[in-house]
C-alpha cells in the first residue's frame, strides 16, 4: 500500500493534526523550569597583597528596580578603605557608592531603566586591596535589595599568592 492510499483512510487523517500538535508543544516549550539566579564576583587582579577592581555579574530571575541596592560583603582580611568609584557599562542611570565596615554598597540613582529579569548586567568597583595571604576559601556575599531583599548569594573566590609559580 502506498502513502497516498493510507492518507485517504479516515484514521490516518486524524493522526496528522495530533502529530503536528505534539511537535508544536515539544519545540515551543523546550524547558518548563525557571532559570536560576546567577551572581558571580571576579577580581580583575587575583594576586594577594595588591589592589584590584572587582566585577559583580548578575543574571537574575527578578526585575532589578532603578533604585536597587547592591551590597557586597567582604571578609575582614580585605581592605576596602580605598574603594571610591563604582559603575557599570550595562546599567544606565548611575550609582552612589559607599563603604561601611566590610561592605561595599552601590545604590542605583533611580534615573535608569528597570532591568528586566534574565538580562545579564554587571557592576564594577575599585580599588579593593586583596588580603596578604592567598587562599581558595574567601567567601563574598552579594545582596540585591529594593524595598525588600530580592536575593542574597555567597560566592567563593580564589586569591592567588604572589609567590605562586606561573607555568
mmCIF file with all atom_site columns, C-alpha atoms in Angstrom:
data_model
loop_
_atom_site.group_PDB
_atom_site.id
_atom_site.type_symbol
_atom_site.label_atom_id
_atom_site.label_alt_id
_atom_site.label_comp_id
_atom_site.label_asym_id
_atom_site.label_entity_id
_atom_site.label_seq_id
_atom_site.pdbx_PDB_ins_code
_atom_site.Cartn_x
_atom_site.Cartn_y
_atom_site.Cartn_z
_atom_site.occupancy
_atom_site.B_iso_or_equiv
_atom_site.pdbx_formal_charge
_atom_site.auth_seq_id
_atom_site.auth_comp_id
_atom_site.auth_asym_id
_atom_site.auth_atom_id
_atom_site.pdbx_PDB_model_num
ATOM 1   C CA . UNK A 1 1   ? 0.000   0.000  0.000  1.00 0.00 ? 1   UNK A CA 1
ATOM 2   C CA . UNK A 1 2   ? 1.308   3.447  -0.909 1.00 0.00 ? 2   UNK A CA 1
ATOM 3   C CA . UNK A 1 3   ? 1.420   6.513  1.363  1.00 0.00 ? 3   UNK A CA 1
ATOM 4   C CA . UNK A 1 4   ? -1.194  8.252  -0.801 1.00 0.00 ? 4   UNK A CA 1
ATOM 5   C CA . UNK A 1 5   ? -3.574  5.353  -0.284 1.00 0.00 ? 5   UNK A CA 1
ATOM 6   C CA . UNK A 1 6   ? -3.138  5.331  3.502  1.00 0.00 ? 6   UNK A CA 1
ATOM 7   C CA . UNK A 1 7   ? -3.707  9.086  3.630  1.00 0.00 ? 7   UNK A CA 1
ATOM 8   C CA . UNK A 1 8   ? -7.199  8.531  2.245  1.00 0.00 ? 8   UNK A CA 1
ATOM 9   C CA . UNK A 1 9   ? -8.155  6.425  5.240  1.00 0.00 ? 9   UNK A CA 1
ATOM 10  C CA . UNK A 1 10  ? -10.030 8.365  7.909  1.00 0.00 ? 10  UNK A CA 1
ATOM 11  C CA . UNK A 1 11  ? -7.987  7.027  10.838 1.00 0.00 ? 11  UNK A CA 1
ATOM 12  C CA . UNK A 1 12  ? -4.716  8.230  9.234  1.00 0.00 ? 12  UNK A CA 1
ATOM 13  C CA . UNK A 1 13  ? -6.101  11.754 8.673  1.00 0.00 ? 13  UNK A CA 1
ATOM 14  C CA . UNK A 1 14  ? -6.736  12.103 12.421 1.00 0.00 ? 14  UNK A CA 1
ATOM 15  C CA . UNK A 1 15  ? -3.097  11.313 13.097 1.00 0.00 ? 15  UNK A CA 1
ATOM 16  C CA . UNK A 1 16  ? -1.709  14.330 11.150 1.00 0.00 ? 16  UNK A CA 1
ATOM 17  C CA . UNK A 1 17  ? -3.176  17.118 13.378 1.00 0.00 ? 17  UNK A CA 1
ATOM 18  C CA . UNK A 1 18  ? -2.256  15.183 16.512 1.00 0.00 ? 18  UNK A CA 1
ATOM 19  C CA . UNK A 1 19  ? 1.380   14.791 15.400 1.00 0.00 ? 19  UNK A CA 1
ATOM 20  C CA . UNK A 1 20  ? 1.509   18.466 14.441 1.00 0.00 ? 20  UNK A CA 1
ATOM 21  C CA . UNK A 1 21  ? 0.206   19.469 17.896 1.00 0.00 ? 21  UNK A CA 1
ATOM 22  C CA . UNK A 1 22  ? 2.704   17.226 19.709 1.00 0.00 ? 22  UNK A CA 1
ATOM 23  C CA . UNK A 1 23  ? 5.621   18.570 17.634 1.00 0.00 ? 23  UNK A CA 1
ATOM 24  C CA . UNK A 1 24  ? 4.491   22.150 18.299 1.00 0.00 ? 24  UNK A CA 1
ATOM 25  C CA . UNK A 1 25  ? 4.390   21.533 22.056 1.00 0.00 ? 25  UNK A CA 1
ATOM 26  C CA . UNK A 1 26  ? 7.846   19.970 22.062 1.00 0.00 ? 26  UNK A CA 1
ATOM 27  C CA . UNK A 1 27  ? 9.512   22.781 20.108 1.00 0.00 ? 27  UNK A CA 1
ATOM 28  C CA . UNK A 1 28  ? 7.557   25.686 21.610 1.00 0.00 ? 28  UNK A CA 1
ATOM 29  C CA . UNK A 1 29  ? 8.309   24.752 25.236 1.00 0.00 ? 29  UNK A CA 1
ATOM 30  C CA . UNK A 1 30  ? 11.807  23.238 25.364 1.00 0.00 ? 30  UNK A CA 1
ATOM 31  C CA . UNK A 1 31  ? 12.207  23.892 29.108 1.00 0.00 ? 31  UNK A CA 1
ATOM 32  C CA . UNK A 1 32  ? 9.450   24.300 31.620 1.00 0.00 ? 32  UNK A CA 1
ATOM 33  C CA . UNK A 1 33  ? 11.679  25.220 34.593 1.00 0.00 ? 33  UNK A CA 1
ATOM 34  C CA . UNK A 1 34  ? 12.619  28.745 35.617 1.00 0.00 ? 34  UNK A CA 1
ATOM 35  C CA . UNK A 1 35  ? 16.248  29.789 35.202 1.00 0.00 ? 35  UNK A CA 1
ATOM 36  C CA . UNK A 1 36  ? 18.322  30.026 38.336 1.00 0.00 ? 36  UNK A CA 1
ATOM 37  C CA . UNK A 1 37  ? 19.625  33.337 39.627 1.00 0.00 ? 37  UNK A CA 1
ATOM 38  C CA . UNK A 1 38  ? 23.285  33.807 38.740 1.00 0.00 ? 38  UNK A CA 1
ATOM 39  C CA . UNK A 1 39  ? 25.606  36.074 40.704 1.00 0.00 ? 39  UNK A CA 1
ATOM 40  C CA . UNK A 1 40  ? 29.380  35.934 40.444 1.00 0.00 ? 40  UNK A CA 1
ATOM 41  C CA . UNK A 1 41  ? 32.209  38.152 41.661 1.00 0.00 ? 41  UNK A CA 1
ATOM 42  C CA . UNK A 1 42  ? 35.519  38.358 39.810 1.00 0.00 ? 42  UNK A CA 1
ATOM 43  C CA . UNK A 1 43  ? 38.649  40.252 40.818 1.00 0.00 ? 43  UNK A CA 1
ATOM 44  C CA . UNK A 1 44  ? 40.469  41.711 37.812 1.00 0.00 ? 44  UNK A CA 1
ATOM 45  C CA . UNK A 1 45  ? 43.732  41.095 39.690 1.00 0.00 ? 45  UNK A CA 1
ATOM 46  C CA . UNK A 1 46  ? 43.558  37.965 41.864 1.00 0.00 ? 46  UNK A CA 1
ATOM 47  C CA . UNK A 1 47  ? 47.072  38.266 43.276 1.00 0.00 ? 47  UNK A CA 1
ATOM 48  C CA . UNK A 1 48  ? 47.278  38.665 47.038 1.00 0.00 ? 48  UNK A CA 1
ATOM 49  C CA . UNK A 1 49  ? 48.537  41.874 48.658 1.00 0.00 ? 49  UNK A CA 1
ATOM 50  C CA . UNK A 1 50  ? 47.638  44.069 45.637 1.00 0.00 ? 50  UNK A CA 1
ATOM 51  C CA . UNK A 1 51  ? 44.872  46.435 44.580 1.00 0.00 ? 51  UNK A CA 1
ATOM 52  C CA . UNK A 1 52  ? 42.148  45.179 42.263 1.00 0.00 ? 52  UNK A CA 1
ATOM 53  C CA . UNK A 1 53  ? 38.961  46.162 40.502 1.00 0.00 ? 53  UNK A CA 1
ATOM 54  C CA . UNK A 1 54  ? 36.097  43.797 41.348 1.00 0.00 ? 54  UNK A CA 1
ATOM 55  C CA . UNK A 1 55  ? 33.293  42.955 38.931 1.00 0.00 ? 55  UNK A CA 1
ATOM 56  C CA . UNK A 1 56  ? 29.903  41.609 40.020 1.00 0.00 ? 56  UNK A CA 1
ATOM 57  C CA . UNK A 1 57  ? 27.971  39.848 37.257 1.00 0.00 ? 57  UNK A CA 1
ATOM 58  C CA . UNK A 1 58  ? 24.211  39.433 37.665 1.00 0.00 ? 58  UNK A CA 1
ATOM 59  C CA . UNK A 1 59  ? 21.605  37.493 35.714 1.00 0.00 ? 59  UNK A CA 1
ATOM 60  C CA . UNK A 1 60  ? 18.517  37.287 37.899 1.00 0.00 ? 60  UNK A CA 1
ATOM 61  C CA . UNK A 1 61  ? 15.070  35.805 37.542 1.00 0.00 ? 61  UNK A CA 1
ATOM 62  C CA . UNK A 1 62  ? 13.770  39.077 39.054 1.00 0.00 ? 62  UNK A CA 1
ATOM 63  C CA . UNK A 1 63  ? 13.494  42.617 37.741 1.00 0.00 ? 63  UNK A CA 1
ATOM 64  C CA . UNK A 1 64  ? 16.072  44.984 39.245 1.00 0.00 ? 64  UNK A CA 1
ATOM 65  C CA . UNK A 1 65  ? 14.415  48.340 40.032 1.00 0.00 ? 65  UNK A CA 1
ATOM 66  C CA . UNK A 1 66  ? 16.007  51.694 39.163 1.00 0.00 ? 66  UNK A CA 1
ATOM 67  C CA . UNK A 1 67  ? 16.570  52.368 42.886 1.00 0.00 ? 67  UNK A CA 1
ATOM 68  C CA . UNK A 1 68  ? 18.001  48.917 43.775 1.00 0.00 ? 68  UNK A CA 1
ATOM 69  C CA . UNK A 1 69  ? 20.920  48.486 46.152 1.00 0.00 ? 69  UNK A CA 1
ATOM 70  C CA . UNK A 1 70  ? 23.773  46.041 45.544 1.00 0.00 ? 70  UNK A CA 1
ATOM 71  C CA . UNK A 1 71  ? 25.741  45.122 48.674 1.00 0.00 ? 71  UNK A CA 1
ATOM 72  C CA . UNK A 1 72  ? 28.983  43.128 48.577 1.00 0.00 ? 72  UNK A CA 1
ATOM 73  C CA . UNK A 1 73  ? 30.184  41.866 51.960 1.00 0.00 ? 73  UNK A CA 1
ATOM 74  C CA . UNK A 1 74  ? 33.907  41.036 52.044 1.00 0.00 ? 74  UNK A CA 1
ATOM 75  C CA . UNK A 1 75  ? 35.817  39.084 54.709 1.00 0.00 ? 75  UNK A CA 1
ATOM 76  C CA . UNK A 1 76  ? 37.699  41.179 57.268 1.00 0.00 ? 76  UNK A CA 1
ATOM 77  C CA . UNK A 1 77  ? 41.047  40.398 55.612 1.00 0.00 ? 77  UNK A CA 1
ATOM 78  C CA . UNK A 1 78  ? 40.182  42.581 52.580 1.00 0.00 ? 78  UNK A CA 1
ATOM 79  C CA . UNK A 1 79  ? 40.967  46.315 52.813 1.00 0.00 ? 79  UNK A CA 1
ATOM 80  C CA . UNK A 1 80  ? 38.128  48.458 51.429 1.00 0.00 ? 80  UNK A CA 1
ATOM 81  C CA . UNK A 1 81  ? 39.277  51.914 52.566 1.00 0.00 ? 81  UNK A CA 1
ATOM 82  C CA . UNK A 1 82  ? 40.403  52.883 49.013 1.00 0.00 ? 82  UNK A CA 1
ATOM 83  C CA . UNK A 1 83  ? 37.146  51.871 47.304 1.00 0.00 ? 83  UNK A CA 1
ATOM 84  C CA . UNK A 1 84  ? 35.972  55.196 45.895 1.00 0.00 ? 84  UNK A CA 1
ATOM 85  C CA . UNK A 1 85  ? 34.483  54.508 42.465 1.00 0.00 ? 85  UNK A CA 1
ATOM 86  C CA . UNK A 1 86  ? 31.797  52.211 41.107 1.00 0.00 ? 86  UNK A CA 1
ATOM 87  C CA . UNK A 1 87  ? 29.846  51.946 37.906 1.00 0.00 ? 87  UNK A CA 1
ATOM 88  C CA . UNK A 1 88  ? 28.599  49.797 35.071 1.00 0.00 ? 88  UNK A CA 1
ATOM 89  C CA . UNK A 1 89  ? 28.776  49.605 31.299 1.00 0.00 ? 89  UNK A CA 1
ATOM 90  C CA . UNK A 1 90  ? 25.495  47.640 31.144 1.00 0.00 ? 90  UNK A CA 1
ATOM 91  C CA . UNK A 1 91  ? 23.313  49.510 33.673 1.00 0.00 ? 91  UNK A CA 1
ATOM 92  C CA . UNK A 1 92  ? 22.305  53.092 32.929 1.00 0.00 ? 92  UNK A CA 1
ATOM 93  C CA . UNK A 1 93  ? 21.407  55.828 35.399 1.00 0.00 ? 93  UNK A CA 1
ATOM 94  C CA . UNK A 1 94  ? 24.450  55.978 37.640 1.00 0.00 ? 94  UNK A CA 1
ATOM 95  C CA . UNK A 1 95  ? 25.333  54.816 41.151 1.00 0.00 ? 95  UNK A CA 1
ATOM 96  C CA . UNK A 1 96  ? 26.130  56.182 44.569 1.00 0.00 ? 96  UNK A CA 1
ATOM 97  C CA . UNK A 1 97  ? 28.930  54.248 46.280 1.00 0.00 ? 97  UNK A CA 1
ATOM 98  C CA . UNK A 1 98  ? 29.781  53.975 49.951 1.00 0.00 ? 98  UNK A CA 1
ATOM 99  C CA . UNK A 1 99  ? 31.699  51.592 52.173 1.00 0.00 ? 99  UNK A CA 1
ATOM 100 C CA . UNK A 1 100 ? 30.537  50.569 55.661 1.00 0.00 ? 100 UNK A CA 1
ATOM 101 C CA . UNK A 1 101 ? 32.837  48.265 57.609 1.00 0.00 ? 101 UNK A CA 1
ATOM 102 C CA . UNK A 1 102 ? 33.487  45.412 55.168 1.00 0.00 ? 102 UNK A CA 1
ATOM 103 C CA . UNK A 1 103 ? 30.543  46.097 52.869 1.00 0.00 ? 103 UNK A CA 1
ATOM 104 C CA . UNK A 1 104 ? 30.638  47.894 49.502 1.00 0.00 ? 104 UNK A CA 1
ATOM 105 C CA . UNK A 1 105 ? 27.220  49.449 48.837 1.00 0.00 ? 105 UNK A CA 1
ATOM 106 C CA . UNK A 1 106 ? 26.233  50.521 45.322 1.00 0.00 ? 106 UNK A CA 1
ATOM 107 C CA . UNK A 1 107 ? 22.851  52.244 45.103 1.00 0.00 ? 107 UNK A CA 1
ATOM 108 C CA . UNK A 1 108 ? 21.264  52.891 41.735 1.00 0.00 ? 108 UNK A CA 1
ATOM 109 C CA . UNK A 1 109 ? 20.296  56.549 41.344 1.00 0.00 ? 109 UNK A CA 1
ATOM 110 C CA . UNK A 1 110 ? 16.706  55.868 40.278 1.00 0.00 ? 110 UNK A CA 1
ATOM 111 C CA . UNK A 1 111 ? 17.282  57.562 36.913 1.00 0.00 ? 111 UNK A CA 1
ATOM 112 C CA . UNK A 1 112 ? 17.983  54.410 34.885 1.00 0.00 ? 112 UNK A CA 1
ATOM 113 C CA . UNK A 1 113 ? 15.621  51.834 33.475 1.00 0.00 ? 113 UNK A CA 1
ATOM 114 C CA . UNK A 1 114 ? 14.325  48.804 35.323 1.00 0.00 ? 114 UNK A CA 1
ATOM 115 C CA . UNK A 1 115 ? 16.487  45.833 34.394 1.00 0.00 ? 115 UNK A CA 1
ATOM 116 C CA . UNK A 1 116 ? 14.192  43.091 33.166 1.00 0.00 ? 116 UNK A CA 1
ATOM 117 C CA . UNK A 1 117 ? 14.580  39.573 34.504 1.00 0.00 ? 117 UNK A CA 1
ATOM 118 C CA . UNK A 1 118 ? 17.120  37.294 32.803 1.00 0.00 ? 118 UNK A CA 1
ATOM 119 C CA . UNK A 1 119 ? 19.140  40.249 31.482 1.00 0.00 ? 119 UNK A CA 1
ATOM 120 C CA . UNK A 1 120 ? 22.879  39.865 32.141 1.00 0.00 ? 120 UNK A CA 1
ATOM 121 C CA . UNK A 1 121 ? 24.406  43.007 33.698 1.00 0.00 ? 121 UNK A CA 1
ATOM 122 C CA . UNK A 1 122 ? 27.500  43.880 35.699 1.00 0.00 ? 122 UNK A CA 1
ATOM 123 C CA . UNK A 1 123 ? 28.842  46.457 38.124 1.00 0.00 ? 123 UNK A CA 1
ATOM 124 C CA . UNK A 1 124 ? 32.473  47.246 38.921 1.00 0.00 ? 124 UNK A CA 1
ATOM 125 C CA . UNK A 1 125 ? 34.154  48.998 41.818 1.00 0.00 ? 125 UNK A CA 1
ATOM 126 C CA . UNK A 1 126 ? 37.738  49.847 42.716 1.00 0.00 ? 126 UNK A CA 1
ATOM 127 C CA . UNK A 1 127 ? 40.133  49.665 44.499 1.00 0.00 ? 127 UNK A CA 1
ATOM 128 C CA . UNK A 1 128 ? 39.911  46.713 46.825 1.00 0.00 ? 128 UNK A CA 1
ATOM 129 C CA . UNK A 1 129 ? 43.167  45.701 48.478 1.00 0.00 ? 129 UNK A CA 1
ATOM 130 C CA . UNK A 1 130 ? 43.417  41.903 48.415 1.00 0.00 ? 130 UNK A CA 1
ATOM 131 C CA . UNK A 1 131 ? 44.481  40.027 51.573 1.00 0.00 ? 131 UNK A CA 1
ATOM 132 C CA . UNK A 1 132 ? 48.116  39.428 52.480 1.00 0.00 ? 132 UNK A CA 1
ATOM 133 C CA . UNK A 1 133 ? 47.899  35.672 52.001 1.00 0.00 ? 133 UNK A CA 1
ATOM 134 C CA . UNK A 1 134 ? 46.477  33.581 49.199 1.00 0.00 ? 134 UNK A CA 1
ATOM 135 C CA . UNK A 1 135 ? 43.585  31.219 49.841 1.00 0.00 ? 135 UNK A CA 1
ATOM 136 C CA . UNK A 1 136 ? 40.802  29.471 47.989 1.00 0.00 ? 136 UNK A CA 1
ATOM 137 C CA . UNK A 1 137 ? 38.119  29.810 50.644 1.00 0.00 ? 137 UNK A CA 1
ATOM 138 C CA . UNK A 1 138 ? 37.328  33.529 50.810 1.00 0.00 ? 138 UNK A CA 1
ATOM 139 C CA . UNK A 1 139 ? 33.553  33.910 50.859 1.00 0.00 ? 139 UNK A CA 1
ATOM 140 C CA . UNK A 1 140 ? 31.955  37.061 49.453 1.00 0.00 ? 140 UNK A CA 1
ATOM 141 C CA . UNK A 1 141 ? 28.249  37.661 49.999 1.00 0.00 ? 141 UNK A CA 1
ATOM 142 C CA . UNK A 1 142 ? 26.212  39.671 47.475 1.00 0.00 ? 142 UNK A CA 1
ATOM 143 C CA . UNK A 1 143 ? 22.732  41.030 48.220 1.00 0.00 ? 143 UNK A CA 1
ATOM 144 C CA . UNK A 1 144 ? 20.336  42.810 45.874 1.00 0.00 ? 144 UNK A CA 1
ATOM 145 C CA . UNK A 1 145 ? 17.691  44.901 47.633 1.00 0.00 ? 145 UNK A CA 1
ATOM 146 C CA . UNK A 1 146 ? 14.840  47.189 46.642 1.00 0.00 ? 146 UNK A CA 1
ATOM 147 C CA . UNK A 1 147 ? 12.136  47.760 49.256 1.00 0.00 ? 147 UNK A CA 1
ATOM 148 C CA . UNK A 1 148 ? 12.915  44.228 50.412 1.00 0.00 ? 148 UNK A CA 1
ATOM 149 C CA . UNK A 1 149 ? 15.643  41.663 49.881 1.00 0.00 ? 149 UNK A CA 1
ATOM 150 C CA . UNK A 1 150 ? 15.462  40.407 46.291 1.00 0.00 ? 150 UNK A CA 1
ATOM 151 C CA . UNK A 1 151 ? 18.271  37.867 46.545 1.00 0.00 ? 151 UNK A CA 1
ATOM 152 C CA . UNK A 1 152 ? 21.344  37.022 48.627 1.00 0.00 ? 152 UNK A CA 1
ATOM 153 C CA . UNK A 1 153 ? 24.103  34.681 47.478 1.00 0.00 ? 153 UNK A CA 1
ATOM 154 C CA . UNK A 1 154 ? 27.597  33.773 48.533 1.00 0.00 ? 154 UNK A CA 1
ATOM 155 C CA . UNK A 1 155 ? 30.461  33.383 46.105 1.00 0.00 ? 155 UNK A CA 1
ATOM 156 C CA . UNK A 1 156 ? 33.764  31.690 46.872 1.00 0.00 ? 156 UNK A CA 1
ATOM 157 C CA . UNK A 1 157 ? 36.805  33.429 45.339 1.00 0.00 ? 157 UNK A CA 1
ATOM 158 C CA . UNK A 1 158 ? 40.377  32.328 44.828 1.00 0.00 ? 158 UNK A CA 1
ATOM 159 C CA . UNK A 1 159 ? 43.207  34.719 45.696 1.00 0.00 ? 159 UNK A CA 1
ATOM 160 C CA . UNK A 1 160 ? 46.497  33.541 44.212 1.00 0.00 ? 160 UNK A CA 1
ATOM 161 C CA . UNK A 1 161 ? 49.648  34.043 46.232 1.00 0.00 ? 161 UNK A CA 1
ATOM 162 C CA . UNK A 1 162 ? 52.290  36.328 44.640 1.00 0.00 ? 162 UNK A CA 1
ATOM 163 C CA . UNK A 1 163 ? 54.828  33.564 45.279 1.00 0.00 ? 163 UNK A CA 1
ATOM 164 C CA . UNK A 1 164 ? 52.938  31.117 43.071 1.00 0.00 ? 164 UNK A CA 1
ATOM 165 C CA . UNK A 1 165 ? 54.951  29.969 40.083 1.00 0.00 ? 165 UNK A CA 1
ATOM 166 C CA . UNK A 1 166 ? 53.411  30.725 36.703 1.00 0.00 ? 166 UNK A CA 1
ATOM 167 C CA . UNK A 1 167 ? 53.647  27.764 34.362 1.00 0.00 ? 167 UNK A CA 1
#
